[in-house]
PDB file of C-alpha atoms in Angstrom:
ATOM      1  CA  UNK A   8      87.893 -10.283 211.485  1.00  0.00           C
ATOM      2  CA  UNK A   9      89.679 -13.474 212.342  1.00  0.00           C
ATOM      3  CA  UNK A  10      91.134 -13.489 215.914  1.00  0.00           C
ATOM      4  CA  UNK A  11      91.630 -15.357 218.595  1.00  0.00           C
ATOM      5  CA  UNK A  12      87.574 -15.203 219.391  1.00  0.00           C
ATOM      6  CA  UNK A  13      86.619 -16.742 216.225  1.00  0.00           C
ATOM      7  CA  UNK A  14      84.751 -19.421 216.210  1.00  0.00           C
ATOM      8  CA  UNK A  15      85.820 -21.418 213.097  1.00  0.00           C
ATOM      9  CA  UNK A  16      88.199 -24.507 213.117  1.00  0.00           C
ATOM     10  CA  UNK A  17      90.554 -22.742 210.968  1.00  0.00           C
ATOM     11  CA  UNK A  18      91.131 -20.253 207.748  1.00  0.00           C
ATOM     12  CA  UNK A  19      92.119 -21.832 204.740  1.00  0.00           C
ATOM     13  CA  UNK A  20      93.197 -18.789 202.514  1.00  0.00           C
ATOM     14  CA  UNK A  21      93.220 -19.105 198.977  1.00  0.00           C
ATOM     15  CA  UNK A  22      94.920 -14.908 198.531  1.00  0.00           C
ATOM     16  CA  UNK A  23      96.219 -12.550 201.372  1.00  0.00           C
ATOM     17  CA  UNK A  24      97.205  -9.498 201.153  1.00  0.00           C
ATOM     18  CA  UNK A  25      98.620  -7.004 203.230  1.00  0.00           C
ATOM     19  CA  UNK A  26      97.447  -3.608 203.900  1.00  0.00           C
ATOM     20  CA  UNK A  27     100.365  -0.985 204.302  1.00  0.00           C
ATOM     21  CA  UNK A  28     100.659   1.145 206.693  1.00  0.00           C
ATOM     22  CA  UNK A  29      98.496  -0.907 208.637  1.00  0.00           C
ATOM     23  CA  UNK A  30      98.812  -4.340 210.887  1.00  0.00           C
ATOM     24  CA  UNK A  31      95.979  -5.653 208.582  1.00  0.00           C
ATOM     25  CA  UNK A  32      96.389  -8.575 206.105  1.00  0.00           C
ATOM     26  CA  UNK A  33      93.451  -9.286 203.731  1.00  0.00           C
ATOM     27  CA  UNK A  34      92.514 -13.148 203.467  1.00  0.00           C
ATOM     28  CA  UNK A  35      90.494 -14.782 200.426  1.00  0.00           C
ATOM     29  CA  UNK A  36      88.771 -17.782 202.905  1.00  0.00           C
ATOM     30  CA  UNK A  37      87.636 -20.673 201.329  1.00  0.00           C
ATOM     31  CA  UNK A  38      85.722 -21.916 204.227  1.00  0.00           C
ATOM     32  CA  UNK A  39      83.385 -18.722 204.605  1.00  0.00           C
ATOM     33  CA  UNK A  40      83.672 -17.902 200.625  1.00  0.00           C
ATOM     34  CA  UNK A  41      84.309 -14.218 201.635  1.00  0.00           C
ATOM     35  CA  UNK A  42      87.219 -11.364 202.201  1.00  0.00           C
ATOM     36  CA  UNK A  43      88.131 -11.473 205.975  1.00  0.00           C
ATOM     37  CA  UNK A  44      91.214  -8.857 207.464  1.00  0.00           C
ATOM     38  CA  UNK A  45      93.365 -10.206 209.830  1.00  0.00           C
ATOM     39  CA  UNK A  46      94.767  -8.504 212.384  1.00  0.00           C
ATOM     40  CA  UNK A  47      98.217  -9.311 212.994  1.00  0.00           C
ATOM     41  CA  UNK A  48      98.995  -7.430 215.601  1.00  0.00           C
ATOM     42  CA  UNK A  49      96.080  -8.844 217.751  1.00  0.00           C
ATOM     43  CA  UNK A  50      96.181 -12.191 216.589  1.00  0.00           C
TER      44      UNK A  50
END
């Protein structure tokens, strides 16, 4: 997950999308090339 403990720069998403029901928001990241869920509660 991306958080305040992460160690990159920055996320620059190329989709999101939320999870309902939940606090969680689904990133596309370019600069890993993977999925990542956000935690917007936390973050």
């Amino acid at each position: 997950m991306l958080g305040p403990h992460s160690f990159a720069a920055g996320a620059h998403p190329t989709a999101l999308a939320a999870q309902p029901g939940t606090p969680l928001v689904w990133v596309a990241d370019a600069n890993l090339d993977r999925i990542v869920a956000v935690d917007t509660q936390t973050l």
